[in-house]
């Protein structure tokens, strides 16, 4: 889990940047296209961190609308700064604990979900907190369009194996399973902060792409 020092100015900073951080995301359920002012596909990153991935993706794919959820205020402010610096109009951030995404997105509203370096919660007693546990998969299935995609990246082998098993048990079809992403030299891959850190240490990065049957 990404940790950051408390930033007492974070609340004011978020309020001042309400053109980037949507302060009341629940009111846009089923109507996110109106906020962006177009009908472009919506891609959702759960756990945006400092925003390196989502800003890079938004720059690379201007015809896609990106929404990033990050619960920690002291971290999301860095993502806000990243978006502001790149001046990407196709990004919105949400500072919420997304306990149930169905409160924020309508059925079939999202095209792609990114799970980047999610907290692995390695202890068995914390299984229900893992973002690939069945209660989360239920939410993803609801908000994703037909044939919508889940793209997961992690450095944690245990979490990766758990996620593959969880996907399979839920009837999710695995389209790609990569055990060493950077060995492939995928030119379309945008790295997160964690990904850069771990790959520089020589750790393999795991990735899978999947969709609901």
Short mmCIF file of C-alpha atoms in Angstrom, two decimals:
data_model
loop_
_atom_site.label_atom_id
_atom_site.label_comp_id
_atom_site.label_asym_id
_atom_site.label_seq_id
_atom_site.Cartn_x
_atom_site.Cartn_y
_atom_site.Cartn_z
CA UNK A 1 0.00 0.00 0.00
CA UNK A 2 1.33 3.41 -0.95
CA UNK A 3 2.01 5.60 2.05
CA UNK A 4 2.58 9.34 2.22
CA UNK A 5 3.06 11.94 4.87
CA UNK A 6 -0.03 13.77 5.99
CA UNK A 7 -0.53 16.97 4.01
CA UNK A 8 -2.72 19.39 6.00
CA UNK A 9 -3.24 21.52 2.88
CA UNK A 10 -4.63 18.58 0.86
CA UNK A 11 -8.31 19.41 1.45
CA UNK A 12 -7.95 22.97 0.19
CA UNK A 13 -5.83 21.84 -2.76
CA UNK A 14 -8.48 19.31 -3.82
CA UNK A 15 -11.23 21.92 -3.49
CA UNK A 16 -9.21 24.37 -5.58
CA UNK A 17 -8.80 21.75 -8.30
CA UNK A 18 -12.41 20.62 -8.56
CA UNK A 19 -12.06 20.76 -12.35
CA UNK A 20 -9.80 17.70 -11.98
CA UNK A 21 -11.19 16.04 -8.83
CA UNK A 22 -14.91 15.39 -8.99
CA UNK A 23 -16.12 16.24 -5.48
CA UNK A 24 -19.51 14.54 -5.85
CA UNK A 25 -18.96 11.59 -8.19
CA UNK A 26 -22.19 9.86 -7.18
CA UNK A 27 -24.30 12.42 -9.06
CA UNK A 28 -22.68 11.40 -12.34
CA UNK A 29 -23.69 7.77 -12.12
CA UNK A 30 -24.86 6.87 -15.63
CA UNK A 31 -23.94 10.30 -16.94
CA UNK A 32 -20.15 10.53 -16.90
CA UNK A 33 -20.15 11.34 -20.61
CA UNK A 34 -21.83 14.67 -19.81
CA UNK A 35 -18.97 15.62 -17.50
CA UNK A 36 -16.42 14.96 -20.24
CA UNK A 37 -18.65 16.47 -22.90
CA UNK A 38 -18.35 13.53 -25.28
CA UNK A 39 -19.27 9.87 -25.76
CA UNK A 40 -15.73 8.49 -25.68
CA UNK A 41 -15.06 5.17 -23.93
CA UNK A 42 -14.51 5.32 -20.16
CA UNK A 43 -11.47 3.64 -18.63
CA UNK A 44 -11.27 3.33 -14.86
CA UNK A 45 -8.12 2.94 -12.74
CA UNK A 46 -8.76 1.74 -9.18
CA UNK A 47 -5.96 2.97 -6.94
CA UNK A 48 -4.47 5.77 -9.00
CA UNK A 49 -1.60 6.54 -6.64
CA UNK A 50 0.42 9.56 -7.76
CA UNK A 51 -1.05 9.52 -11.23
CA UNK A 52 1.89 8.62 -13.45
CA UNK A 53 -0.05 5.84 -15.21
CA UNK A 54 -3.33 7.63 -15.77
CA UNK A 55 -1.74 10.84 -17.06
CA UNK A 56 0.51 8.85 -19.39
CA UNK A 57 -2.45 6.88 -20.71
CA UNK A 58 -4.56 10.01 -21.16
CA UNK A 59 -1.80 11.60 -23.22
CA UNK A 60 -1.36 8.45 -25.32
CA UNK A 61 -5.10 7.95 -25.89
CA UNK A 62 -6.84 11.34 -26.18
CA UNK A 63 -10.04 9.71 -27.50
CA UNK A 64 -10.56 7.83 -24.22
CA UNK A 65 -11.91 9.32 -20.97
CA UNK A 66 -9.93 8.21 -17.91
CA UNK A 67 -11.23 8.17 -14.35
CA UNK A 68 -8.91 7.43 -11.45
CA UNK A 69 -10.02 6.53 -7.92
CA UNK A 70 -7.64 7.13 -5.01
CA UNK A 71 -8.80 7.16 -1.39
CA UNK A 72 -5.70 8.70 0.25
CA UNK A 73 -5.79 12.50 0.11
CA UNK A 74 -2.07 12.93 0.71
CA UNK A 75 -1.42 10.78 -2.37
CA UNK A 76 -4.14 11.96 -4.74
CA UNK A 77 -2.81 15.53 -4.55
CA UNK A 78 0.25 14.31 -6.48
CA UNK A 79 -2.05 12.83 -9.13
CA UNK A 80 -3.92 16.14 -9.33
CA UNK A 81 -0.62 17.94 -9.88
CA UNK A 82 0.34 15.45 -12.59
CA UNK A 83 -2.92 16.00 -14.43
CA UNK A 84 -2.59 19.77 -14.09
CA UNK A 85 0.99 19.71 -15.38
CA UNK A 86 0.05 17.72 -18.49
CA UNK A 87 -3.16 19.71 -18.99
CA UNK A 88 -5.12 16.58 -19.94
CA UNK A 89 -8.82 17.34 -20.29
CA UNK A 90 -9.70 13.63 -20.60
CA UNK A 91 -8.89 12.77 -16.95
CA UNK A 92 -11.01 13.07 -13.83
CA UNK A 93 -10.03 11.90 -10.36
CA UNK A 94 -12.21 10.68 -7.51
CA UNK A 95 -11.11 10.89 -3.87
CA UNK A 96 -13.35 8.17 -2.45
CA UNK A 97 -13.14 4.77 -0.85
CA UNK A 98 -14.86 2.89 -3.64
CA UNK A 99 -16.55 0.28 -1.48
CA UNK A 100 -19.18 -0.27 -4.13
CA UNK A 101 -18.47 0.99 -7.64
CA UNK A 102 -22.13 0.43 -8.50
CA UNK A 103 -22.88 3.62 -6.54
CA UNK A 104 -20.67 5.62 -8.92
CA UNK A 105 -21.14 3.87 -12.26
CA UNK A 106 -24.23 2.54 -13.96
CA UNK A 107 -24.45 -0.92 -15.46
CA UNK A 108 -22.37 -1.24 -18.66
CA UNK A 109 -20.88 2.26 -18.30
CA UNK A 110 -17.16 1.39 -18.18
CA UNK A 111 -15.09 -0.09 -21.01
CA UNK A 112 -11.87 -1.04 -19.19
CA UNK A 113 -10.74 -1.40 -15.57
CA UNK A 114 -7.08 -1.15 -14.54
CA UNK A 115 -5.82 -2.75 -11.34
CA UNK A 116 -2.24 -1.55 -11.00
CA UNK A 117 -0.11 -2.84 -8.14
CA UNK A 118 -3.09 -3.27 -5.84
CA UNK A 119 -2.41 -4.00 -2.18
CA UNK A 120 -1.94 -7.82 -2.12
CA UNK A 121 -3.28 -8.23 1.43
CA UNK A 122 -1.21 -11.42 1.82
CA UNK A 123 -2.80 -12.72 5.04
CA UNK A 124 -5.68 -15.15 4.50
CA UNK A 125 -7.86 -13.28 6.97
CA UNK A 126 -7.66 -10.22 4.68
CA UNK A 127 -8.71 -12.05 1.51
CA UNK A 128 -11.96 -10.08 1.26
CA UNK A 129 -9.97 -6.86 0.90
CA UNK A 130 -8.16 -7.97 -2.25
CA UNK A 131 -9.43 -6.15 -5.33
CA UNK A 132 -9.75 -9.46 -7.17
CA UNK A 133 -11.91 -11.09 -4.48
CA UNK A 134 -15.33 -12.18 -5.75
CA UNK A 135 -17.27 -9.28 -4.18
CA UNK A 136 -15.20 -6.86 -6.25
CA UNK A 137 -15.50 -9.00 -9.37
CA UNK A 138 -19.29 -8.77 -9.00
CA UNK A 139 -18.99 -4.98 -9.12
CA UNK A 140 -16.69 -5.05 -12.14
CA UNK A 141 -19.07 -7.31 -14.02
CA UNK A 142 -21.94 -4.92 -13.32
CA UNK A 143 -20.25 -1.70 -14.45
CA UNK A 144 -18.26 -3.11 -17.39
CA UNK A 145 -19.71 -3.18 -20.86
CA UNK A 146 -20.13 -6.50 -22.62
CA UNK A 147 -16.62 -7.74 -23.47
CA UNK A 148 -15.19 -4.98 -21.26
CA UNK A 149 -11.65 -5.64 -20.13
CA UNK A 150 -9.81 -5.96 -16.82
CA UNK A 151 -6.07 -5.31 -17.01
CA UNK A 152 -4.06 -6.22 -13.94
CA UNK A 153 -0.39 -5.51 -13.25
CA UNK A 154 1.55 -6.46 -10.14
CA UNK A 155 5.00 -7.39 -8.90
CA UNK A 156 3.52 -9.75 -6.31
CA UNK A 157 3.53 -13.36 -7.54
CA UNK A 158 1.22 -14.59 -4.79
CA UNK A 159 -1.39 -11.94 -5.55
CA UNK A 160 -1.08 -12.61 -9.27
CA UNK A 161 -1.65 -16.34 -8.81
CA UNK A 162 -4.58 -15.66 -6.47
CA UNK A 163 -6.11 -13.26 -9.01
CA UNK A 164 -5.80 -15.72 -11.89
CA UNK A 165 -7.52 -18.40 -9.79
CA UNK A 166 -10.21 -15.96 -8.64
CA UNK A 167 -10.88 -14.87 -12.22
CA UNK A 168 -11.15 -18.47 -13.39
CA UNK A 169 -13.48 -19.46 -10.56
CA UNK A 170 -15.73 -16.53 -11.45
CA UNK A 171 -15.85 -17.58 -15.10
CA UNK A 172 -13.68 -14.74 -16.35
CA UNK A 173 -11.80 -15.52 -19.56
CA UNK A 174 -8.05 -14.87 -19.50
CA UNK A 175 -6.94 -13.25 -22.76
CA UNK A 176 -3.30 -12.71 -21.81
CA UNK A 177 -1.06 -13.92 -19.01
CA UNK A 178 2.43 -12.40 -18.94
CA UNK A 179 5.01 -13.44 -16.37
CA UNK A 180 7.67 -10.89 -17.31
CA UNK A 181 6.07 -7.89 -18.94
CA UNK A 182 9.22 -5.87 -19.56
CA UNK A 183 10.94 -8.76 -21.32
CA UNK A 184 8.34 -8.24 -24.05
CA UNK A 185 9.21 -4.58 -24.52
CA UNK A 186 5.58 -3.62 -25.09
CA UNK A 187 5.76 -0.07 -26.54
CA UNK A 188 2.18 0.66 -25.48
CA UNK A 189 2.84 -0.09 -21.80
CA UNK A 190 2.69 2.95 -19.52
CA UNK A 191 4.53 2.38 -16.26
CA UNK A 192 3.25 3.26 -12.81
CA UNK A 193 5.55 4.63 -10.11
CA UNK A 194 5.74 1.20 -8.48
CA UNK A 195 6.37 -0.51 -11.79
CA UNK A 196 9.33 1.76 -12.52
CA UNK A 197 10.75 1.18 -9.06
CA UNK A 198 10.42 -2.60 -9.11
CA UNK A 199 11.53 -3.12 -12.70
CA UNK A 200 14.65 -1.04 -12.04
CA UNK A 201 15.47 -3.55 -9.31
CA UNK A 202 15.14 -6.38 -11.82
CA UNK A 203 11.87 -7.74 -10.44
CA UNK A 204 9.51 -9.28 -13.00
CA UNK A 205 6.21 -7.51 -13.59
CA UNK A 206 3.17 -9.73 -14.06
CA UNK A 207 0.24 -8.72 -16.25
CA UNK A 208 -3.01 -10.29 -17.27
CA UNK A 209 -5.86 -9.13 -19.47
CA UNK A 210 -9.27 -10.69 -19.02
CA UNK A 211 -12.95 -10.28 -19.78
CA UNK A 212 -16.23 -11.68 -18.47
CA UNK A 213 -17.75 -14.53 -20.42
#
